Amino acid sequence: MTKREISGYIYAAIASVALANSFIFSKLSFSEVNFYQFGFFWFFTGTIWNFLYVLSMRHKNKFSFRASVKKINRELLAVSLLEAVATGLFYYAILIMENPGVVSFIGNVGPVFVVIFGVVFLKESFNKVQLFGIILAIGGVFAISLKGFDSFNELLISGSQYVVLAAFLFSIATIIARKKRKTIDPAVLSLVRALILLFSFTLIILATQSSFIISGRAWALLSAGSFLEVFITIVFAYKSLQYIKAFKTSLIISTKGIFALLSAWLFLSLTPLYVEIIGGLISIIGVVFVSFESRNK
């Protein structure tokens, strides 16, 4: 293993830990604010972090506002809108589900959707190993989501449907971005997504007459969580891509559920169930197999 690869793995691990702990901060924030206030302030600070990141890139001559504005097209807006809706659903799931680590593990169904949509829309193919990975990932997610067999309506944990729907929308956005990767700037994409969410939650707060005034503790939690999710995760994930292949970065970040469960135990006093741990590990193994074909490209 070269020094560059080690650096890439470290960057990806930092991104994974940062993303996992952003879920914890979001969960803690919900004890201080309602969902509409959370969305407004989370993405308000997220927009600021995005602007700072873009400005830092511009300072290093790696970014041009004029060139980026020209790149804003239907595909970028579509991807931004899909990711915005998916992000909203994901955080709503964190609100109504007890353990954010479980939410994170269920989100591992995303790569399965990406592979399936890649076959349908991009005429890609998958082998038997990937098919086995799809079965494992879905099985692991189902094990985590399972509530009981008393009735069909109470089969799955409440909120798991929002995570699956979010992963579904994220996967569509990924396919569009993959197909139009030459015309979609990641920095602009992240900024536009944050602006869409900020604008949407601003309208919702005004419509519901929710308060724009929150406590200092809420400000601290929201700012820290948003910093971890919007800034640290994005920056270190992209840094990782400079040193290791995309599938390796994706696999390391898919372990975020483990860190989220650990942080939930430390900071929220939530002890994970054995089925959640086992199901989460199975879903990660499934993601490994799903990514097997990418390793050979």
Tab-separated table of C-alpha atoms in Angstrom:
chain	number	residue	atom	x	y	z
A	1	MET	CA	0.000	0.000	0.000
A	2	THR	CA	1.446	3.365	-1.065
A	3	LYS	CA	1.451	6.587	0.962
A	4	ARG	CA	-1.098	8.043	-1.470
A	5	GLU	CA	-3.468	5.140	-0.848
A	6	ILE	CA	-3.037	5.469	2.919
A	7	SER	CA	-3.860	9.182	2.646
A	8	GLY	CA	-6.936	8.349	0.567
A	9	TYR	CA	-8.182	5.832	3.125
A	10	ILE	CA	-7.629	8.310	5.965
A	11	TYR	CA	-9.555	11.049	4.131
A	12	ALA	CA	-12.435	8.648	3.420
A	13	ALA	CA	-12.490	7.476	7.050
A	14	ILE	CA	-12.651	11.077	8.272
A	15	ALA	CA	-15.550	11.713	5.876
A	16	SER	CA	-17.337	8.626	7.189
A	17	VAL	CA	-16.877	9.593	10.857
A	18	ALA	CA	-17.917	13.191	10.147
A	19	LEU	CA	-21.076	12.111	8.333
A	20	ALA	CA	-21.980	9.640	11.087
A	21	ASN	CA	-21.609	12.254	13.803
A	22	SER	CA	-23.591	14.822	11.806
A	23	PHE	CA	-26.522	12.418	12.249
A	24	ILE	CA	-25.996	12.538	16.021
A	25	PHE	CA	-25.951	16.338	16.044
A	26	SER	CA	-29.134	16.397	13.977
A	27	LYS	CA	-30.825	14.026	16.439
A	28	LEU	CA	-29.743	16.186	19.379
A	29	SER	CA	-30.995	19.285	17.547
A	30	PHE	CA	-34.511	17.872	17.333
A	31	SER	CA	-34.781	18.153	21.119
A	32	GLU	CA	-34.341	21.922	20.723
A	33	VAL	CA	-36.206	22.783	17.499
A	34	ASN	CA	-39.004	21.445	15.319
A	35	PHE	CA	-38.378	19.902	11.899
A	36	TYR	CA	-39.051	23.134	9.981
A	37	GLN	CA	-36.693	25.158	12.163
A	38	PHE	CA	-34.110	22.404	11.866
A	39	GLY	CA	-34.284	22.469	8.074
A	40	PHE	CA	-33.991	26.241	7.852
A	41	PHE	CA	-31.046	26.686	10.214
A	42	TRP	CA	-29.234	23.490	9.168
A	43	PHE	CA	-29.220	24.472	5.514
A	44	PHE	CA	-28.730	28.166	6.253
A	45	THR	CA	-25.432	27.328	7.927
A	46	GLY	CA	-24.844	24.665	5.267
A	47	THR	CA	-25.145	27.302	2.553
A	48	ILE	CA	-22.577	29.424	4.380
A	49	TRP	CA	-20.163	26.469	4.621
A	50	ASN	CA	-20.680	25.794	0.911
A	51	PHE	CA	-19.947	29.404	-0.017
A	52	LEU	CA	-16.789	29.348	2.088
A	53	TYR	CA	-15.675	26.128	0.393
A	54	VAL	CA	-16.346	27.583	-3.059
A	55	LEU	CA	-14.472	30.773	-2.152
A	56	SER	CA	-11.491	28.754	-0.925
A	57	MET	CA	-11.435	26.885	-4.246
A	58	ARG	CA	-11.659	30.171	-6.121
A	59	HIS	CA	-8.748	31.530	-4.091
A	60	LYS	CA	-6.689	28.527	-5.234
A	61	ASN	CA	-7.770	29.155	-8.852
A	62	LYS	CA	-9.666	25.860	-8.881
A	63	PHE	CA	-13.083	27.436	-9.290
A	64	SER	CA	-14.680	30.119	-11.459
A	65	PHE	CA	-18.093	31.614	-10.651
A	66	ARG	CA	-18.635	32.648	-14.261
A	67	ALA	CA	-17.743	29.235	-15.658
A	68	SER	CA	-19.835	27.496	-12.994
A	69	VAL	CA	-22.937	29.584	-13.712
A	70	LYS	CA	-22.653	28.537	-17.353
A	71	LYS	CA	-22.666	24.905	-16.196
A	72	ILE	CA	-26.030	25.277	-14.433
A	73	ASN	CA	-28.334	23.274	-16.699
A	74	ARG	CA	-31.391	21.065	-16.494
A	75	GLU	CA	-29.383	18.034	-15.422
A	76	LEU	CA	-27.685	19.869	-12.561
A	77	LEU	CA	-30.987	21.346	-11.377
A	78	ALA	CA	-32.644	17.921	-11.603
A	79	VAL	CA	-29.874	16.267	-9.585
A	80	SER	CA	-29.920	19.104	-7.036
A	81	LEU	CA	-33.699	18.848	-6.639
A	82	LEU	CA	-33.614	15.062	-6.261
A	83	GLU	CA	-30.836	15.278	-3.667
A	84	ALA	CA	-32.676	18.076	-1.855
A	85	VAL	CA	-35.874	16.014	-1.519
A	86	ALA	CA	-33.876	12.918	-0.549
A	87	THR	CA	-31.945	14.866	2.087
A	88	GLY	CA	-35.174	16.214	3.574
A	89	LEU	CA	-36.634	12.698	3.753
A	90	PHE	CA	-33.454	11.353	5.324
A	91	TYR	CA	-33.452	13.896	8.134
A	92	TYR	CA	-37.172	13.403	8.674
A	93	ALA	CA	-36.415	9.717	9.194
A	94	ILE	CA	-33.772	10.653	11.776
A	95	LEU	CA	-36.437	12.729	13.541
A	96	ILE	CA	-38.988	9.931	13.861
A	97	MET	CA	-36.639	6.944	14.275
A	98	GLU	CA	-34.949	6.390	17.611
A	99	ASN	CA	-31.405	5.511	16.552
A	100	PRO	CA	-29.687	7.519	13.773
A	101	GLY	CA	-27.213	4.674	13.331
A	102	VAL	CA	-30.047	2.444	12.154
A	103	VAL	CA	-31.074	5.138	9.665
A	104	SER	CA	-27.519	5.182	8.349
A	105	PHE	CA	-27.382	1.401	7.882
A	106	ILE	CA	-30.732	1.295	6.055
A	107	GLY	CA	-29.320	3.898	3.672
A	108	ASN	CA	-26.849	1.243	2.470
A	109	VAL	CA	-29.582	0.053	0.113
A	110	GLY	CA	-28.575	3.004	-2.091
A	111	PRO	CA	-25.765	1.227	-4.022
A	112	VAL	CA	-28.244	-1.534	-4.874
A	113	PHE	CA	-30.525	0.973	-6.582
A	114	VAL	CA	-27.541	2.509	-8.374
A	115	VAL	CA	-26.518	-0.859	-9.849
A	116	ILE	CA	-30.095	-1.687	-10.911
A	117	PHE	CA	-30.667	1.727	-12.497
A	118	GLY	CA	-27.273	1.501	-14.167
A	119	VAL	CA	-28.430	-1.696	-15.873
A	120	VAL	CA	-31.805	-0.221	-16.879
A	121	PHE	CA	-30.790	3.267	-18.000
A	122	LEU	CA	-27.066	3.117	-18.764
A	123	LYS	CA	-27.078	-0.377	-20.290
A	124	GLU	CA	-24.526	-1.534	-17.730
A	125	SER	CA	-24.401	-5.136	-16.567
A	126	PHE	CA	-23.818	-6.883	-13.268
A	127	ASN	CA	-22.381	-10.308	-12.543
A	128	LYS	CA	-23.332	-13.078	-10.119
A	129	VAL	CA	-21.133	-11.623	-7.389
A	130	GLN	CA	-22.953	-8.302	-7.602
A	131	LEU	CA	-26.304	-10.106	-7.597
A	132	PHE	CA	-25.233	-11.872	-4.402
A	133	GLY	CA	-24.257	-8.477	-2.979
A	134	ILE	CA	-27.662	-7.044	-3.859
A	135	ILE	CA	-29.375	-9.905	-2.029
A	136	LEU	CA	-27.111	-9.445	1.012
A	137	ALA	CA	-27.597	-5.672	1.133
A	138	ILE	CA	-31.381	-5.939	0.847
A	139	GLY	CA	-31.431	-8.754	3.412
A	140	GLY	CA	-29.353	-6.720	5.862
A	141	VAL	CA	-31.540	-3.645	5.434
A	142	PHE	CA	-34.695	-5.751	5.864
A	143	ALA	CA	-33.299	-7.306	9.064
A	144	ILE	CA	-32.603	-3.848	10.496
A	145	SER	CA	-36.010	-2.500	9.457
A	146	LEU	CA	-38.016	-5.490	10.686
A	147	LYS	CA	-40.356	-4.682	13.561
A	148	GLY	CA	-42.405	-7.851	13.857
A	149	PHE	CA	-44.923	-10.123	12.187
A	150	ASP	CA	-48.053	-9.140	14.126
A	151	SER	CA	-49.565	-7.433	11.072
A	152	PHE	CA	-48.458	-6.322	7.610
A	153	ASN	CA	-48.931	-2.648	8.523
A	154	GLU	CA	-46.536	-3.055	11.459
A	155	LEU	CA	-43.997	-5.230	9.641
A	156	LEU	CA	-41.261	-2.573	9.374
A	157	ILE	CA	-39.968	0.094	11.754
A	158	SER	CA	-41.768	3.400	11.286
A	159	GLY	CA	-39.551	5.755	9.310
A	160	SER	CA	-37.596	3.103	7.409
A	161	GLN	CA	-39.741	3.785	4.327
A	162	TYR	CA	-38.437	7.365	4.228
A	163	VAL	CA	-34.822	6.178	4.264
A	164	VAL	CA	-35.446	3.715	1.426
A	165	LEU	CA	-37.262	6.411	-0.586
A	166	ALA	CA	-34.383	8.824	0.071
A	167	ALA	CA	-31.869	6.196	-1.102
A	168	PHE	CA	-34.041	5.621	-4.181
A	169	LEU	CA	-33.991	9.334	-5.075
A	170	PHE	CA	-30.258	9.631	-4.326
A	171	SER	CA	-29.601	6.723	-6.695
A	172	ILE	CA	-31.547	8.392	-9.519
A	173	ALA	CA	-29.517	11.552	-8.925
A	174	THR	CA	-26.325	9.467	-9.010
A	175	ILE	CA	-27.255	7.923	-12.359
A	176	ILE	CA	-28.008	11.327	-13.888
A	177	ALA	CA	-24.772	12.746	-12.467
A	178	ARG	CA	-22.797	9.756	-13.776
A	179	LYS	CA	-24.287	10.162	-17.254
A	180	LYS	CA	-23.707	13.936	-17.289
A	181	ARG	CA	-20.545	14.010	-15.165
A	182	LYS	CA	-18.757	16.326	-17.623
A	183	THR	CA	-21.400	19.048	-17.226
A	184	ILE	CA	-22.083	18.807	-13.476
A	185	ASP	CA	-19.691	20.544	-11.082
A	186	PRO	CA	-19.738	18.890	-7.602
A	187	ALA	CA	-19.142	22.211	-5.804
A	188	VAL	CA	-22.002	23.909	-7.651
A	189	LEU	CA	-24.212	20.861	-7.114
A	190	SER	CA	-23.679	20.956	-3.351
A	191	LEU	CA	-24.331	24.701	-3.213
A	192	VAL	CA	-27.494	24.542	-5.343
A	193	ARG	CA	-28.818	21.656	-3.230
A	194	ALA	CA	-28.291	23.661	-0.035
A	195	LEU	CA	-29.958	26.737	-1.567
A	196	ILE	CA	-33.002	24.724	-2.697
A	197	LEU	CA	-33.440	23.285	0.793
A	198	LEU	CA	-32.904	26.667	2.448
A	199	PHE	CA	-35.487	28.316	0.174
A	200	SER	CA	-37.982	25.474	0.719
A	201	PHE	CA	-37.713	25.509	4.510
A	202	THR	CA	-37.912	29.316	4.547
A	203	LEU	CA	-41.262	29.128	2.741
A	204	ILE	CA	-42.473	26.365	5.085
A	205	ILE	CA	-41.520	28.344	8.203
A	206	LEU	CA	-43.337	31.411	6.879
A	207	ALA	CA	-46.393	29.349	5.927
A	208	THR	CA	-46.557	27.578	9.301
A	209	GLN	CA	-45.616	30.733	11.226
A	210	SER	CA	-42.841	28.885	13.024
A	211	SER	CA	-40.344	30.984	14.943
A	212	PHE	CA	-36.985	32.023	13.525
A	213	ILE	CA	-35.692	32.393	17.092
A	214	ILE	CA	-33.855	29.426	18.587
A	215	SER	CA	-31.660	28.864	21.635
A	216	GLY	CA	-27.896	29.224	21.710
A	217	ARG	CA	-27.540	25.475	22.288
A	218	ALA	CA	-29.640	24.783	19.201
A	219	TRP	CA	-27.449	27.153	17.157
A	220	ALA	CA	-24.325	25.343	18.352
A	221	LEU	CA	-25.703	21.878	17.566
A	222	LEU	CA	-27.027	22.873	14.146
A	223	SER	CA	-23.864	24.718	13.157
A	224	ALA	CA	-21.603	21.855	14.247
A	225	GLY	CA	-23.717	19.179	12.567
A	226	SER	CA	-24.062	21.154	9.361
A	227	PHE	CA	-20.306	21.802	9.350
A	228	LEU	CA	-19.631	18.074	9.613
A	229	GLU	CA	-22.166	17.066	6.948
A	230	VAL	CA	-21.882	19.838	4.379
A	231	PHE	CA	-18.240	20.848	4.741
A	232	ILE	CA	-16.023	18.162	6.304
A	233	THR	CA	-17.739	15.188	4.652
A	234	ILE	CA	-17.749	16.747	1.188
A	235	VAL	CA	-14.196	18.120	1.328
A	236	PHE	CA	-12.610	14.930	2.664
A	237	ALA	CA	-14.648	12.657	0.395
A	238	TYR	CA	-13.438	14.578	-2.652
A	239	LYS	CA	-9.876	14.622	-1.265
A	240	SER	CA	-10.091	10.849	-0.917
A	241	LEU	CA	-11.093	10.527	-4.579
A	242	GLN	CA	-7.787	12.160	-5.522
A	243	TYR	CA	-5.842	9.259	-4.007
A	244	ILE	CA	-7.999	6.119	-4.259
A	245	LYS	CA	-10.683	4.797	-6.592
A	246	ALA	CA	-14.270	5.951	-6.191
A	247	PHE	CA	-15.585	2.525	-5.155
A	248	LYS	CA	-13.080	2.365	-2.272
A	249	THR	CA	-14.187	5.776	-1.023
A	250	SER	CA	-17.817	4.690	-1.310
A	251	LEU	CA	-17.188	1.477	0.622
A	252	ILE	CA	-15.412	3.230	3.486
A	253	ILE	CA	-18.158	5.848	3.745
A	254	SER	CA	-20.764	3.056	3.793
A	255	THR	CA	-19.337	2.045	7.202
A	256	LYS	CA	-20.745	5.284	8.649
A	257	GLY	CA	-23.502	3.253	10.299
A	258	ILE	CA	-20.963	1.625	12.633
A	259	PHE	CA	-19.648	5.014	13.755
A	260	ALA	CA	-23.202	6.354	14.064
A	261	LEU	CA	-24.223	3.423	16.287
A	262	LEU	CA	-21.131	3.946	18.453
A	263	SER	CA	-21.767	7.691	18.763
A	264	ALA	CA	-25.458	7.077	19.505
A	265	TRP	CA	-24.406	4.754	22.320
A	266	LEU	CA	-21.885	7.270	23.700
A	267	PHE	CA	-23.882	10.498	23.367
A	268	LEU	CA	-27.537	9.411	23.230
A	269	SER	CA	-27.308	6.364	25.524
A	270	LEU	CA	-28.910	4.231	22.799
A	271	THR	CA	-27.754	0.624	22.950
A	272	PRO	CA	-28.090	-1.038	19.531
A	273	LEU	CA	-29.885	-4.357	19.213
A	274	TYR	CA	-27.927	-7.386	18.038
A	275	VAL	CA	-30.119	-7.596	14.931
A	276	GLU	CA	-29.247	-3.980	14.091
A	277	ILE	CA	-25.517	-4.653	14.362
A	278	ILE	CA	-25.658	-7.924	12.425
A	279	GLY	CA	-27.998	-6.500	9.789
A	280	GLY	CA	-25.776	-3.447	9.405
A	281	LEU	CA	-22.654	-5.540	8.919
A	282	ILE	CA	-24.455	-7.738	6.381
A	283	SER	CA	-25.541	-4.645	4.448
A	284	ILE	CA	-21.927	-3.404	4.360
A	285	ILE	CA	-20.717	-6.792	3.096
A	286	GLY	CA	-23.441	-6.584	0.470
A	287	VAL	CA	-22.175	-3.177	-0.631
A	288	VAL	CA	-18.666	-4.660	-0.947
A	289	PHE	CA	-19.944	-7.329	-3.344
A	290	VAL	CA	-22.121	-4.836	-5.228
A	291	SER	CA	-18.977	-2.771	-5.870
A	292	PHE	CA	-16.969	-5.796	-7.026
A	293	GLU	CA	-17.355	-5.035	-10.742
A	294	SER	CA	-16.168	-1.459	-10.240
A	295	ARG	CA	-12.912	-2.755	-8.817
A	296	ASN	CA	-12.116	-4.444	-12.111
A	297	LYS	CA	-12.685	-1.309	-14.226
